[in-house]
CSV table of N, CA and C in Angstrom, one decimal:
chain,number,residue,atom,x,y,z
A,25,MET,N,0.8,-1.2,0.0
A,25,MET,CA,0.0,0.0,0.0
A,25,MET,C,0.9,1.2,0.0
A,26,SER,N,0.5,2.2,-0.8
A,26,SER,CA,1.4,3.4,-1.0
A,26,SER,C,1.3,4.4,0.1
A,27,GLY,N,0.1,4.5,0.8
A,27,GLY,CA,-0.1,5.5,1.8
A,27,GLY,C,-0.5,6.8,1.3
A,28,LEU,N,-0.5,7.0,0.0
A,28,LEU,CA,-0.9,8.2,-0.6
A,28,LEU,C,-2.3,8.0,-1.3
A,29,SER,N,-3.0,9.1,-1.3
A,29,SER,CA,-4.3,9.0,-2.1
A,29,SER,C,-4.0,9.0,-3.6
A,30,PRO,N,-4.9,8.6,-4.4
A,30,PRO,CA,-4.6,8.6,-5.9
A,30,PRO,C,-4.2,10.0,-6.4
A,31,GLU,N,-4.8,11.0,-5.8
A,31,GLU,CA,-4.4,12.4,-6.2
A,31,GLU,C,-3.0,12.7,-5.8
A,32,GLN,N,-2.6,12.4,-4.6
A,32,GLN,CA,-1.3,12.6,-4.1
A,32,GLN,C,-0.3,11.8,-4.9
A,33,ASP,N,-0.6,10.6,-5.2
A,33,ASP,CA,0.3,9.7,-6.0
A,33,ASP,C,0.5,10.3,-7.4
A,34,ALA,N,-0.6,10.8,-8.0
A,34,ALA,CA,-0.4,11.4,-9.3
A,34,ALA,C,0.4,12.7,-9.2
A,35,ARG,N,0.2,13.5,-8.2
A,35,ARG,CA,1.0,14.7,-8.0
A,35,ARG,C,2.5,14.3,-7.8
A,36,ALA,N,2.8,13.3,-7.0
A,36,ALA,CA,4.1,12.9,-6.8
A,36,ALA,C,4.8,12.4,-8.1
A,37,ARG,N,4.1,11.7,-9.0
A,37,ARG,CA,4.6,11.3,-10.3
A,37,ARG,C,4.9,12.5,-11.2
A,38,ASP,N,3.9,13.5,-11.2
A,38,ASP,CA,4.1,14.7,-12.0
A,38,ASP,C,5.4,15.5,-11.5
A,39,SER,N,5.5,15.6,-10.2
A,39,SER,CA,6.6,16.3,-9.6
A,39,SER,C,8.0,15.6,-9.9
A,40,GLU,N,7.9,14.3,-9.9
A,40,GLU,CA,9.2,13.5,-10.2
A,40,GLU,C,9.5,13.7,-11.7
A,41,ALA,N,8.5,13.7,-12.5
A,41,ALA,CA,8.8,13.9,-14.0
A,41,ALA,C,9.3,15.3,-14.2
A,42,LEU,N,8.8,16.3,-13.6
A,42,LEU,CA,9.2,17.6,-13.8
A,42,LEU,C,10.6,17.8,-13.2
A,43,THR,N,10.9,17.2,-12.1
A,43,THR,CA,12.2,17.3,-11.5
A,43,THR,C,13.3,16.7,-12.4
A,44,LEU,N,13.0,15.5,-12.9
A,44,LEU,CA,13.9,14.8,-13.7
A,44,LEU,C,14.1,15.5,-15.1
A,45,LYS,N,13.1,16.1,-15.6
A,45,LYS,CA,13.2,16.9,-16.8
A,45,LYS,C,14.1,18.1,-16.6
A,46,GLN,N,13.9,18.8,-15.5
A,46,GLN,CA,14.7,20.0,-15.2
A,46,GLN,C,16.2,19.6,-14.9
A,47,LEU,N,16.4,18.4,-14.2
A,47,LEU,CA,17.7,18.0,-14.0
A,47,LEU,C,18.4,17.7,-15.3
A,48,LEU,N,17.7,17.1,-16.2
A,48,LEU,CA,18.3,16.8,-17.5
A,48,LEU,C,18.7,18.1,-18.2
A,49,SER,N,17.8,19.1,-18.1
A,49,SER,CA,18.0,20.4,-18.7
A,49,SER,C,19.2,21.1,-18.2
A,50,VAL,N,19.3,21.2,-16.8
A,50,VAL,CA,20.4,21.9,-16.2
A,50,VAL,C,21.7,21.1,-16.2
A,51,GLY,N,21.6,19.8,-16.0
A,51,GLY,CA,22.7,19.0,-16.0
A,51,GLY,C,23.1,18.5,-14.6
A,52,GLN,N,23.5,17.3,-14.4
A,52,GLN,CA,23.8,16.7,-13.1
A,52,GLN,C,25.1,17.4,-12.6
A,53,LYS,N,26.0,17.7,-13.4
A,53,LYS,CA,27.3,18.3,-13.0
A,53,LYS,C,27.0,19.7,-12.4
A,54,THR,N,26.2,20.5,-13.1
A,54,THR,CA,25.9,21.8,-12.6
A,54,THR,C,25.2,21.7,-11.2
A,55,VAL,N,24.3,20.8,-11.1
A,55,VAL,CA,23.6,20.7,-9.8
A,55,VAL,C,24.6,20.2,-8.7
A,56,ALA,N,25.4,19.2,-9.1
A,56,ALA,CA,26.4,18.7,-8.1
A,56,ALA,C,27.4,19.8,-7.7
A,57,ASP,N,27.9,20.5,-8.6
A,57,ASP,CA,28.8,21.6,-8.3
A,57,ASP,C,28.2,22.7,-7.4
A,58,ALA,N,26.9,23.0,-7.7
A,58,ALA,CA,26.2,24.1,-7.0
A,58,ALA,C,26.0,23.7,-5.5
A,59,ILE,N,25.8,22.4,-5.2
A,59,ILE,CA,25.5,22.0,-3.8
A,59,ILE,C,26.6,21.3,-3.2
A,60,GLY,N,27.8,21.1,-3.9
A,60,GLY,CA,29.0,20.6,-3.2
A,60,GLY,C,28.9,19.1,-3.0
A,61,VAL,N,28.3,18.3,-4.0
A,61,VAL,CA,28.4,16.9,-3.9
A,61,VAL,C,28.9,16.4,-5.3
A,62,SER,N,29.2,15.1,-5.3
A,62,SER,CA,29.7,14.5,-6.6
A,62,SER,C,28.6,14.4,-7.6
A,63,GLU,N,29.0,14.3,-8.9
A,63,GLU,CA,28.0,14.1,-9.9
A,63,GLU,C,27.4,12.7,-9.8
A,64,SER,N,28.1,11.7,-9.3
A,64,SER,CA,27.6,10.4,-9.1
A,64,SER,C,26.5,10.4,-8.0
A,65,THR,N,26.7,11.2,-7.0
A,65,THR,CA,25.6,11.4,-5.9
A,65,THR,C,24.3,11.8,-6.6
A,66,VAL,N,24.4,12.8,-7.4
A,66,VAL,CA,23.2,13.3,-8.1
A,66,VAL,C,22.6,12.2,-8.9
A,67,SER,N,23.5,11.5,-9.6
A,67,SER,CA,23.0,10.4,-10.5
A,67,SER,C,22.3,9.4,-9.7
A,68,ARG,N,22.7,9.0,-8.5
A,68,ARG,CA,22.1,8.0,-7.6
A,68,ARG,C,20.7,8.5,-7.2
A,69,TRP,N,20.5,9.8,-7.0
A,69,TRP,CA,19.2,10.3,-6.6
A,69,TRP,C,18.1,9.8,-7.6
A,70,LYS,N,18.5,9.7,-8.8
A,70,LYS,CA,17.5,9.3,-9.8
A,70,LYS,C,17.0,7.8,-9.7
A,71,GLU,N,17.7,7.1,-8.8
A,71,GLU,CA,17.4,5.7,-8.6
A,71,GLU,C,16.4,5.5,-7.4
A,72,GLY,N,15.7,6.6,-7.1
A,72,GLY,CA,14.6,6.4,-6.1
A,72,GLY,C,14.5,7.6,-5.1
A,73,GLU,N,15.6,8.3,-4.9
A,73,GLU,CA,15.6,9.4,-3.9
A,73,GLU,C,14.7,10.5,-4.3
A,74,ILE,N,14.7,10.9,-5.6
A,74,ILE,CA,13.9,11.9,-6.1
A,74,ILE,C,12.4,11.5,-5.9
A,75,GLU,N,12.1,10.3,-6.3
A,75,GLU,CA,10.8,9.7,-6.2
A,75,GLU,C,10.3,9.8,-4.8
A,76,ARG,N,11.1,9.4,-3.8
A,76,ARG,CA,10.8,9.4,-2.4
A,76,ARG,C,10.4,10.8,-1.9
A,77,TRP,N,11.3,11.7,-2.3
A,77,TRP,CA,11.0,13.1,-1.8
A,77,TRP,C,9.8,13.7,-2.5
A,78,CYS,N,9.5,13.4,-3.7
A,78,CYS,CA,8.3,13.9,-4.4
A,78,CYS,C,7.1,13.3,-3.7
A,79,ARG,N,7.2,12.1,-3.2
A,79,ARG,CA,6.0,11.5,-2.5
A,79,ARG,C,5.8,12.2,-1.1
A,80,VAL,N,7.0,12.5,-0.5
A,80,VAL,CA,6.9,13.3,0.8
A,80,VAL,C,6.2,14.6,0.6
A,81,LEU,N,6.6,15.3,-0.5
A,81,LEU,CA,6.1,16.7,-0.8
A,81,LEU,C,4.6,16.6,-1.1
A,82,ALA,N,4.2,15.5,-1.8
A,82,ALA,CA,2.8,15.3,-2.1
A,82,ALA,C,2.0,15.1,-0.9
A,83,LEU,N,2.5,14.2,0.0
A,83,LEU,CA,1.9,13.9,1.3
A,83,LEU,C,1.7,15.2,2.1
A,84,LEU,N,2.7,16.1,2.1
A,84,LEU,CA,2.6,17.3,2.8
A,84,LEU,C,1.7,18.4,2.2
A,85,GLY,N,1.2,18.1,1.0
A,85,GLY,CA,0.4,19.0,0.3
A,85,GLY,C,1.1,20.1,-0.5
A,86,LEU,N,2.4,19.8,-0.8
A,86,LEU,CA,3.2,20.8,-1.5
A,86,LEU,C,3.4,20.3,-2.9
A,87,ARG,N,3.7,21.3,-3.8
A,87,ARG,CA,3.8,21.0,-5.2
A,87,ARG,C,5.2,21.6,-5.7
A,88,ILE,N,5.7,21.0,-6.7
A,88,ILE,CA,6.9,21.5,-7.4
A,88,ILE,C,6.4,22.1,-8.7
A,89,VAL,N,6.7,23.3,-8.9
A,89,VAL,CA,6.3,24.0,-10.1
A,89,VAL,C,7.4,24.8,-10.7
A,90,PRO,N,7.5,25.0,-12.0
A,90,PRO,CA,8.6,25.8,-12.5
A,90,PRO,C,8.5,27.3,-12.0
A,91,SER,N,9.7,27.9,-11.9
A,91,SER,CA,9.8,29.2,-11.3
A,91,SER,C,9.0,30.3,-12.0
A,92,ASP,N,8.7,30.1,-13.3
A,92,ASP,CA,8.0,31.1,-14.0
A,92,ASP,C,6.4,30.9,-14.0
A,93,VAL,N,6.0,29.9,-13.2
A,93,VAL,CA,4.5,29.7,-13.1
A,93,VAL,C,4.0,30.5,-11.9
A,94,GLN,N,2.8,31.1,-12.1
A,94,GLN,CA,2.2,31.8,-11.0
A,94,GLN,C,1.1,31.0,-10.5
A,95,CYS,N,1.1,30.8,-9.2
A,95,CYS,CA,0.0,30.0,-8.5
A,95,CYS,C,-0.9,30.9,-7.7
A,96,HIS,N,-2.2,30.7,-7.8
A,96,HIS,CA,-3.2,31.5,-7.1
A,96,HIS,C,-4.1,30.6,-6.4
A,97,PRO,N,-4.7,31.1,-5.3
A,97,PRO,CA,-5.7,30.3,-4.5
A,97,PRO,C,-6.9,30.0,-5.4
A,98,PRO,N,-7.6,28.9,-5.1
A,98,PRO,CA,-8.8,28.5,-5.9
A,98,PRO,C,-9.9,29.6,-5.8
A,99,GLN,N,-10.0,30.3,-4.7
A,99,GLN,CA,-11.0,31.3,-4.6
A,99,GLN,C,-10.8,32.4,-5.6
A,100,TYR,N,-9.5,32.8,-5.8
A,100,TYR,CA,-9.2,33.9,-6.7
A,100,TYR,C,-9.5,33.4,-8.2
A,101,ILE,N,-9.2,32.2,-8.5
A,101,ILE,CA,-9.5,31.7,-9.8
A,101,ILE,C,-11.0,31.6,-10.1
A,102,GLN,N,-11.7,31.2,-9.0
A,102,GLN,CA,-13.2,31.2,-9.2
A,102,GLN,C,-13.8,32.6,-9.4
A,103,ALA,N,-13.2,33.5,-8.7
A,103,ALA,CA,-13.7,34.9,-8.8
A,103,ALA,C,-13.4,35.4,-10.2
A,104,LEU,N,-12.3,35.1,-10.8
A,104,LEU,CA,-12.0,35.5,-12.2
A,104,LEU,C,-12.9,34.8,-13.2
A,105,LYS,N,-13.2,33.6,-12.9
A,105,LYS,CA,-14.2,32.9,-13.8
A,105,LYS,C,-15.5,33.5,-13.8
A,106,THR,N,-16.0,33.9,-12.6
A,106,THR,CA,-17.3,34.5,-12.4
A,106,THR,C,-17.3,35.9,-13.1
A,107,LEU,N,-16.3,36.7,-12.9
A,107,LEU,CA,-16.2,38.0,-13.6
A,107,LEU,C,-16.2,37.8,-15.1
A,108,ALA,N,-15.5,36.8,-15.6
A,108,ALA,CA,-15.4,36.6,-17.1
A,108,ALA,C,-16.8,36.1,-17.6
A,109,GLU,N,-17.4,35.3,-16.8
A,109,GLU,CA,-18.8,34.8,-17.3
A,109,GLU,C,-19.8,36.0,-17.3
A,110,LEU,N,-19.7,36.9,-16.3
A,110,LEU,CA,-20.6,38.0,-16.3
A,110,LEU,C,-20.3,39.0,-17.4
A,111,GLY,N,-19.0,39.1,-17.8
A,111,GLY,CA,-18.6,40.0,-18.9
A,111,GLY,C,-19.2,39.4,-20.2
A,112,LEU,N,-19.1,38.1,-20.4
A,112,LEU,CA,-19.6,37.5,-21.6
A,112,LEU,C,-21.1,37.6,-21.7
A,113,GLN,N,-21.8,37.4,-20.6
A,113,GLN,CA,-23.2,37.6,-20.6
A,113,GLN,C,-23.6,39.0,-21.0
A,114,ALA,N,-22.9,40.0,-20.4
A,114,ALA,CA,-23.2,41.4,-20.7
A,114,ALA,C,-22.9,41.7,-22.2
A,115,GLU,N,-21.9,41.1,-22.7
A,115,GLU,CA,-21.5,41.3,-24.1
A,115,GLU,C,-22.6,40.8,-25.1
A,116,LYS,N,-23.2,39.7,-24.7
A,116,LYS,CA,-24.3,39.1,-25.5
A,116,LYS,C,-25.5,40.0,-25.5
A,117,LYS,N,-25.8,40.7,-24.4
A,117,LYS,CA,-27.0,41.6,-24.3
A,117,LYS,C,-26.7,42.9,-24.9
A,118,ARG,N,-25.6,43.2,-25.3
A,118,ARG,CA,-25.2,44.6,-25.8
A,118,ARG,C,-26.0,44.8,-27.1
A,119,PRO,N,-26.6,46.0,-27.2
A,119,PRO,CA,-27.3,46.3,-28.5
A,119,PRO,C,-26.3,46.5,-29.6
A,120,GLY,N,-26.8,46.3,-30.8
A,120,GLY,CA,-26.0,46.6,-32.0
A,120,GLY,C,-25.8,48.0,-32.2
A,121,PRO,N,-25.2,48.4,-33.4
A,121,PRO,CA,-25.0,49.8,-33.7
A,121,PRO,C,-26.3,50.6,-33.7
A,122,LEU,N,-26.3,51.8,-33.3
A,122,LEU,CA,-27.5,52.6,-33.3
A,122,LEU,C,-27.8,53.3,-34.6
A,123,GLY,N,-26.9,53.3,-35.5
A,123,GLY,CA,-27.1,53.9,-36.8
A,123,GLY,C,-26.5,55.3,-37.0
A,124,TRP,N,-26.4,56.0,-35.9
A,124,TRP,CA,-25.8,57.4,-36.1
A,124,TRP,C,-24.4,57.4,-35.6
A,125,ASP,N,-23.8,56.3,-35.3
A,125,ASP,CA,-22.4,56.2,-34.8
A,125,ASP,C,-21.4,56.5,-35.9
């Protein structure tokens, strides 16, 4: 038994995939040099350590996201959706040209 809910498990897999993708992009040597460990240590992390920590983060309710992503509370997103819906409804009710414009 994994101990994680299906949603947490999916989030952990997504976080692991993102982490591995970024690690590939940046390079193991760059990461190793930046934190003062050997490149082989970073390489060994890919054998389960990254997965384990992604599962811990998912269990704690935390997410890994790229630094250029903006995260907002669900209430804020819902408010934006409501305002957009009201704007679209008002646009549909808008009269056509009056003829003297």
